[in-house]
């Protein structure tokens, strides 16, 4: 499917606000790719468009979707089914949007939690999800947005600091890979 076909299909699936966020992530990811590796621009655009393609289900629908398609879930995903949209998104991107590129599917898979030692495309989509123009929930967002184009790994550390303090204060379930990824990127930035 080309990007126009993907956009057309997404408009029929996602609520208006989610679609606007999706477009913001797609173009922010494309801009980050222009900055770090222009050869990744088309993949960044597709991964950005598809990253939340499963974000239209209720918690119960996520759980039954995973049961039907034999998708294994972590403790955090069982406690916080909204997290499942990343894994469900991989299935839907591959089966309903004809996405065959493994690196694009992996960027969708890891966009919510991130993980230690992400590929550049994974880092780009993870970061774009937080800094796209319609987002407003991060403190110091103007600084974080600038940092994304200057030092992507340090920007990821800042995003994790915010995410971890939000999860701690809200009492939401924490996927342990979030802590592992934070430790990985903090060490990577401190060691250089
Ligand atoms: Fe998402
Ligand atoms: Fe998103």
PDB file of C-alpha atoms and ligand atoms in Angstrom:
ATOM      1  CA  UNK A   1       0.000   0.000   0.000  1.00  0.00           C
ATOM      2  CA  UNK A   2       1.299   3.486  -0.755  1.00  0.00           C
ATOM      3  CA  UNK A   3       1.137   6.267   1.828  1.00  0.00           C
ATOM      4  CA  UNK A   4      -2.013   7.815   0.299  1.00  0.00           C
ATOM      5  CA  UNK A   5      -3.821   4.470   0.543  1.00  0.00           C
ATOM      6  CA  UNK A   6      -2.596   4.005   4.127  1.00  0.00           C
ATOM      7  CA  UNK A   7      -3.843   7.501   5.099  1.00  0.00           C
ATOM      8  CA  UNK A   8      -7.231   6.900   3.467  1.00  0.00           C
ATOM      9  CA  UNK A   9      -7.702   3.636   5.313  1.00  0.00           C
ATOM     10  CA  UNK A  10      -6.561   5.135   8.635  1.00  0.00           C
ATOM     11  CA  UNK A  11      -9.137   7.929   8.422  1.00  0.00           C
ATOM     12  CA  UNK A  12     -11.856   5.268   8.470  1.00  0.00           C
ATOM     13  CA  UNK A  13     -10.367   3.529  11.521  1.00  0.00           C
ATOM     14  CA  UNK A  14      -8.987   6.196  13.870  1.00  0.00           C
ATOM     15  CA  UNK A  15     -10.732   9.036  15.660  1.00  0.00           C
ATOM     16  CA  UNK A  16      -9.917  12.487  14.301  1.00  0.00           C
ATOM     17  CA  UNK A  17      -7.521  13.396  17.132  1.00  0.00           C
ATOM     18  CA  UNK A  18      -5.656  10.093  16.832  1.00  0.00           C
ATOM     19  CA  UNK A  19      -5.390  10.550  13.067  1.00  0.00           C
ATOM     20  CA  UNK A  20      -3.989  14.075  13.505  1.00  0.00           C
ATOM     21  CA  UNK A  21      -1.426  12.683  15.985  1.00  0.00           C
ATOM     22  CA  UNK A  22      -0.568   9.945  13.476  1.00  0.00           C
ATOM     23  CA  UNK A  23       0.118  12.471  10.708  1.00  0.00           C
ATOM     24  CA  UNK A  24       2.243  14.486  13.161  1.00  0.00           C
ATOM     25  CA  UNK A  25       4.298  11.416  14.071  1.00  0.00           C
ATOM     26  CA  UNK A  26       4.734  10.413  10.415  1.00  0.00           C
ATOM     27  CA  UNK A  27       6.136  13.788   9.323  1.00  0.00           C
ATOM     28  CA  UNK A  28       8.193  14.268  12.497  1.00  0.00           C
ATOM     29  CA  UNK A  29       9.695  10.794  11.954  1.00  0.00           C
ATOM     30  CA  UNK A  30      10.419  11.690   8.318  1.00  0.00           C
ATOM     31  CA  UNK A  31      12.152  14.913   9.453  1.00  0.00           C
ATOM     32  CA  UNK A  32      14.266  13.007  12.010  1.00  0.00           C
ATOM     33  CA  UNK A  33      15.248  10.563   9.257  1.00  0.00           C
ATOM     34  CA  UNK A  34      16.288  13.524   7.043  1.00  0.00           C
ATOM     35  CA  UNK A  35      18.509  14.618   9.921  1.00  0.00           C
ATOM     36  CA  UNK A  36      20.113  11.260  10.812  1.00  0.00           C
ATOM     37  CA  UNK A  37      19.820   9.069   7.688  1.00  0.00           C
ATOM     38  CA  UNK A  38      17.791  10.346   4.710  1.00  0.00           C
ATOM     39  CA  UNK A  39      17.734   6.826   3.251  1.00  0.00           C
ATOM     40  CA  UNK A  40      15.316   5.905   6.050  1.00  0.00           C
ATOM     41  CA  UNK A  41      12.794   8.643   5.210  1.00  0.00           C
ATOM     42  CA  UNK A  42      10.189   6.494   3.450  1.00  0.00           C
ATOM     43  CA  UNK A  43      10.339   3.807   6.125  1.00  0.00           C
ATOM     44  CA  UNK A  44      10.063   6.454   8.850  1.00  0.00           C
ATOM     45  CA  UNK A  45       6.994   7.876   7.114  1.00  0.00           C
ATOM     46  CA  UNK A  46       5.316   4.452   6.847  1.00  0.00           C
ATOM     47  CA  UNK A  47       6.217   3.430  10.410  1.00  0.00           C
ATOM     48  CA  UNK A  48       4.914   6.779  11.674  1.00  0.00           C
ATOM     49  CA  UNK A  49       1.647   6.393   9.765  1.00  0.00           C
ATOM     50  CA  UNK A  50       1.135   2.848  11.023  1.00  0.00           C
ATOM     51  CA  UNK A  51       2.483   3.110  14.593  1.00  0.00           C
ATOM     52  CA  UNK A  52      -0.976   3.579  16.170  1.00  0.00           C
ATOM     53  CA  UNK A  53      -2.987   1.720  13.506  1.00  0.00           C
ATOM     54  CA  UNK A  54      -4.410  -0.558  16.234  1.00  0.00           C
ATOM     55  CA  UNK A  55      -5.319   2.257  18.592  1.00  0.00           C
ATOM     56  CA  UNK A  56      -9.096   2.015  18.212  1.00  0.00           C
ATOM     57  CA  UNK A  57      -9.951  -0.950  20.455  1.00  0.00           C
ATOM     58  CA  UNK A  58     -11.285  -1.173  24.007  1.00  0.00           C
ATOM     59  CA  UNK A  59      -9.244  -3.028  26.646  1.00  0.00           C
ATOM     60  CA  UNK A  60     -11.448  -6.122  26.249  1.00  0.00           C
ATOM     61  CA  UNK A  61     -11.089  -5.989  22.472  1.00  0.00           C
ATOM     62  CA  UNK A  62      -7.277  -5.901  22.784  1.00  0.00           C
ATOM     63  CA  UNK A  63      -7.340  -8.941  25.039  1.00  0.00           C
ATOM     64  CA  UNK A  64      -9.628 -10.952  22.757  1.00  0.00           C
ATOM     65  CA  UNK A  65      -7.692  -9.806  19.657  1.00  0.00           C
ATOM     66  CA  UNK A  66      -4.512 -11.256  21.189  1.00  0.00           C
ATOM     67  CA  UNK A  67      -6.243 -14.471  22.154  1.00  0.00           C
ATOM     68  CA  UNK A  68      -7.599 -14.966  18.629  1.00  0.00           C
ATOM     69  CA  UNK A  69      -4.239 -14.220  16.987  1.00  0.00           C
ATOM     70  CA  UNK A  70      -2.144 -16.034  19.585  1.00  0.00           C
ATOM     71  CA  UNK A  71      -0.201 -12.917  20.605  1.00  0.00           C
ATOM     72  CA  UNK A  72       1.648 -13.434  23.922  1.00  0.00           C
ATOM     73  CA  UNK A  73       1.296 -10.672  26.510  1.00  0.00           C
ATOM     74  CA  UNK A  74       3.534  -9.419  29.330  1.00  0.00           C
ATOM     75  CA  UNK A  75       2.305  -8.801  32.893  1.00  0.00           C
ATOM     76  CA  UNK A  76       2.321  -5.066  32.228  1.00  0.00           C
ATOM     77  CA  UNK A  77       0.231  -5.514  29.062  1.00  0.00           C
ATOM     78  CA  UNK A  78      -2.306  -7.646  30.948  1.00  0.00           C
ATOM     79  CA  UNK A  79      -2.520  -4.951  33.637  1.00  0.00           C
ATOM     80  CA  UNK A  80      -2.554  -2.081  31.135  1.00  0.00           C
ATOM     81  CA  UNK A  81      -4.170  -3.378  27.914  1.00  0.00           C
ATOM     82  CA  UNK A  82      -3.679  -0.019  26.187  1.00  0.00           C
ATOM     83  CA  UNK A  83      -0.010  -1.008  25.820  1.00  0.00           C
ATOM     84  CA  UNK A  84      -1.106  -3.893  23.574  1.00  0.00           C
ATOM     85  CA  UNK A  85      -1.736  -1.561  20.627  1.00  0.00           C
ATOM     86  CA  UNK A  86       1.977  -1.837  19.754  1.00  0.00           C
ATOM     87  CA  UNK A  87       1.905  -5.638  19.303  1.00  0.00           C
ATOM     88  CA  UNK A  88      -1.606  -5.586  17.795  1.00  0.00           C
ATOM     89  CA  UNK A  89      -0.367  -2.829  15.468  1.00  0.00           C
ATOM     90  CA  UNK A  90       2.314  -5.112  14.038  1.00  0.00           C
ATOM     91  CA  UNK A  91      -0.320  -7.722  13.169  1.00  0.00           C
ATOM     92  CA  UNK A  92      -2.697  -5.148  11.650  1.00  0.00           C
ATOM     93  CA  UNK A  93       0.048  -3.324   9.729  1.00  0.00           C
ATOM     94  CA  UNK A  94       1.178  -6.608   8.185  1.00  0.00           C
ATOM     95  CA  UNK A  95      -2.268  -8.049   7.496  1.00  0.00           C
ATOM     96  CA  UNK A  96      -4.440  -5.033   6.733  1.00  0.00           C
ATOM     97  CA  UNK A  97      -1.930  -2.492   5.397  1.00  0.00           C
ATOM     98  CA  UNK A  98       0.353  -4.948   3.542  1.00  0.00           C
ATOM     99  CA  UNK A  99       3.464  -3.784   5.409  1.00  0.00           C
ATOM    100  CA  UNK A 100       6.197  -6.345   4.769  1.00  0.00           C
ATOM    101  CA  UNK A 101       9.338  -4.497   5.868  1.00  0.00           C
ATOM    102  CA  UNK A 102      10.583  -6.075   9.103  1.00  0.00           C
ATOM    103  CA  UNK A 103      12.347  -2.915  10.276  1.00  0.00           C
ATOM    104  CA  UNK A 104       9.098  -0.916   9.910  1.00  0.00           C
ATOM    105  CA  UNK A 105       7.147  -3.607  11.793  1.00  0.00           C
ATOM    106  CA  UNK A 106       9.781  -3.632  14.557  1.00  0.00           C
ATOM    107  CA  UNK A 107       9.558   0.166  14.883  1.00  0.00           C
ATOM    108  CA  UNK A 108       5.787  -0.213  15.372  1.00  0.00           C
ATOM    109  CA  UNK A 109       6.374  -3.031  17.871  1.00  0.00           C
ATOM    110  CA  UNK A 110       8.665  -0.978  20.105  1.00  0.00           C
ATOM    111  CA  UNK A 111       7.187   2.518  19.771  1.00  0.00           C
ATOM    112  CA  UNK A 112       5.437   2.527  23.161  1.00  0.00           C
ATOM    113  CA  UNK A 113       8.060   1.180  25.567  1.00  0.00           C
ATOM    114  CA  UNK A 114      11.190   1.428  23.482  1.00  0.00           C
ATOM    115  CA  UNK A 115      13.891  -1.102  24.389  1.00  0.00           C
ATOM    116  CA  UNK A 116      17.639  -1.196  24.988  1.00  0.00           C
ATOM    117  CA  UNK A 117      19.789  -0.759  21.869  1.00  0.00           C
ATOM    118  CA  UNK A 118      17.082   0.244  19.393  1.00  0.00           C
ATOM    119  CA  UNK A 119      17.719   0.556  15.665  1.00  0.00           C
ATOM    120  CA  UNK A 120      17.818   4.118  14.321  1.00  0.00           C
ATOM    121  CA  UNK A 121      14.338   3.682  12.820  1.00  0.00           C
ATOM    122  CA  UNK A 122      12.988   2.424  16.169  1.00  0.00           C
ATOM    123  CA  UNK A 123      14.522   5.412  17.972  1.00  0.00           C
ATOM    124  CA  UNK A 124      13.094   7.815  15.404  1.00  0.00           C
ATOM    125  CA  UNK A 125       9.522   6.510  15.725  1.00  0.00           C
ATOM    126  CA  UNK A 126       9.738   6.259  19.539  1.00  0.00           C
ATOM    127  CA  UNK A 127      10.916   9.885  19.719  1.00  0.00           C
ATOM    128  CA  UNK A 128       8.525  11.252  17.083  1.00  0.00           C
ATOM    129  CA  UNK A 129       5.621   9.822  19.088  1.00  0.00           C
ATOM    130  CA  UNK A 130       6.567  12.136  21.981  1.00  0.00           C
ATOM    131  CA  UNK A 131       7.564  15.303  20.175  1.00  0.00           C
ATOM    132  CA  UNK A 132       5.134  15.607  17.238  1.00  0.00           C
ATOM    133  CA  UNK A 133       3.520  19.076  17.069  1.00  0.00           C
ATOM    134  CA  UNK A 134       0.163  18.125  18.630  1.00  0.00           C
ATOM    135  CA  UNK A 135       1.744  16.656  21.797  1.00  0.00           C
ATOM    136  CA  UNK A 136       1.735  18.874  24.864  1.00  0.00           C
ATOM    137  CA  UNK A 137       2.163  16.588  27.864  1.00  0.00           C
ATOM    138  CA  UNK A 138       5.942  16.754  28.365  1.00  0.00           C
ATOM    139  CA  UNK A 139       7.662  19.379  30.468  1.00  0.00           C
ATOM    140  CA  UNK A 140      10.375  21.300  28.629  1.00  0.00           C
ATOM    141  CA  UNK A 141       8.978  20.128  25.316  1.00  0.00           C
ATOM    142  CA  UNK A 142      10.643  22.899  23.268  1.00  0.00           C
ATOM    143  CA  UNK A 143      14.054  21.815  24.636  1.00  0.00           C
ATOM    144  CA  UNK A 144      13.295  18.134  24.088  1.00  0.00           C
ATOM    145  CA  UNK A 145      12.178  18.846  20.504  1.00  0.00           C
ATOM    146  CA  UNK A 146      15.439  20.654  19.754  1.00  0.00           C
ATOM    147  CA  UNK A 147      17.461  17.928  21.462  1.00  0.00           C
ATOM    148  CA  UNK A 148      15.810  15.290  19.223  1.00  0.00           C
ATOM    149  CA  UNK A 149      17.558  16.839  16.220  1.00  0.00           C
ATOM    150  CA  UNK A 150      20.888  17.372  18.020  1.00  0.00           C
ATOM    151  CA  UNK A 151      21.394  14.289  20.199  1.00  0.00           C
ATOM    152  CA  UNK A 152      18.809  11.538  19.715  1.00  0.00           C
ATOM    153  CA  UNK A 153      20.111   9.253  22.498  1.00  0.00           C
ATOM    154  CA  UNK A 154      20.103  12.067  25.069  1.00  0.00           C
ATOM    155  CA  UNK A 155      16.608  13.029  23.943  1.00  0.00           C
ATOM    156  CA  UNK A 156      15.516   9.432  24.594  1.00  0.00           C
ATOM    157  CA  UNK A 157      16.985   9.634  28.132  1.00  0.00           C
ATOM    158  CA  UNK A 158      14.909  12.791  28.763  1.00  0.00           C
ATOM    159  CA  UNK A 159      11.753  11.116  27.422  1.00  0.00           C
ATOM    160  CA  UNK A 160      12.300   8.106  29.726  1.00  0.00           C
ATOM    161  CA  UNK A 161      12.867  10.359  32.740  1.00  0.00           C
ATOM    162  CA  UNK A 162       9.515  11.950  32.080  1.00  0.00           C
ATOM    163  CA  UNK A 163       7.774   8.632  31.371  1.00  0.00           C
ATOM    164  CA  UNK A 164       9.122   6.958  34.516  1.00  0.00           C
ATOM    165  CA  UNK A 165       8.130   9.829  36.785  1.00  0.00           C
ATOM    166  CA  UNK A 166       4.652   9.877  35.166  1.00  0.00           C
ATOM    167  CA  UNK A 167       4.229   6.104  35.636  1.00  0.00           C
ATOM    168  CA  UNK A 168       5.471   6.292  39.246  1.00  0.00           C
ATOM    169  CA  UNK A 169       3.126   9.128  40.164  1.00  0.00           C
ATOM    170  CA  UNK A 170       0.079   7.684  38.353  1.00  0.00           C
ATOM    171  CA  UNK A 171       0.466   4.141  39.723  1.00  0.00           C
ATOM    172  CA  UNK A 172       0.205   2.673  36.193  1.00  0.00           C
ATOM    173  CA  UNK A 173       1.818  -0.672  35.382  1.00  0.00           C
ATOM    174  CA  UNK A 174       5.463  -0.417  34.335  1.00  0.00           C
ATOM    175  CA  UNK A 175       6.799  -2.714  31.645  1.00  0.00           C
ATOM    176  CA  UNK A 176      10.249  -3.718  32.912  1.00  0.00           C
ATOM    177  CA  UNK A 177      11.749  -3.145  29.487  1.00  0.00           C
ATOM    178  CA  UNK A 178      11.085   0.579  30.035  1.00  0.00           C
ATOM    179  CA  UNK A 179      13.475   0.617  33.005  1.00  0.00           C
ATOM    180  CA  UNK A 180      16.011  -1.528  31.137  1.00  0.00           C
ATOM    181  CA  UNK A 181      15.918   0.841  28.174  1.00  0.00           C
ATOM    182  CA  UNK A 182      16.274   3.912  30.412  1.00  0.00           C
ATOM    183  CA  UNK A 183      19.323   2.361  32.127  1.00  0.00           C
ATOM    184  CA  UNK A 184      20.815   1.431  28.735  1.00  0.00           C
ATOM    185  CA  UNK A 185      20.489   4.924  27.231  1.00  0.00           C
ATOM    186  CA  UNK A 186      21.569   6.740  30.391  1.00  0.00           C
ATOM    187  CA  UNK A 187      24.719   4.597  30.518  1.00  0.00           C
ATOM    188  CA  UNK A 188      25.312   5.072  26.789  1.00  0.00           C
ATOM    189  CA  UNK A 189      25.144   8.859  27.182  1.00  0.00           C
ATOM    190  CA  UNK A 190      27.250   8.912  30.395  1.00  0.00           C
ATOM    191  CA  UNK A 191      29.986   6.669  28.951  1.00  0.00           C
ATOM    192  CA  UNK A 192      30.898   8.841  26.024  1.00  0.00           C
TER     193      UNK A 192
HETATM  194 FE1  LIG B   1       1.081   4.347  20.442  1.00  0.00          FE
HETATM  195 FE1  LIG B   2       1.280   7.480  19.076  1.00  0.00          FE
END
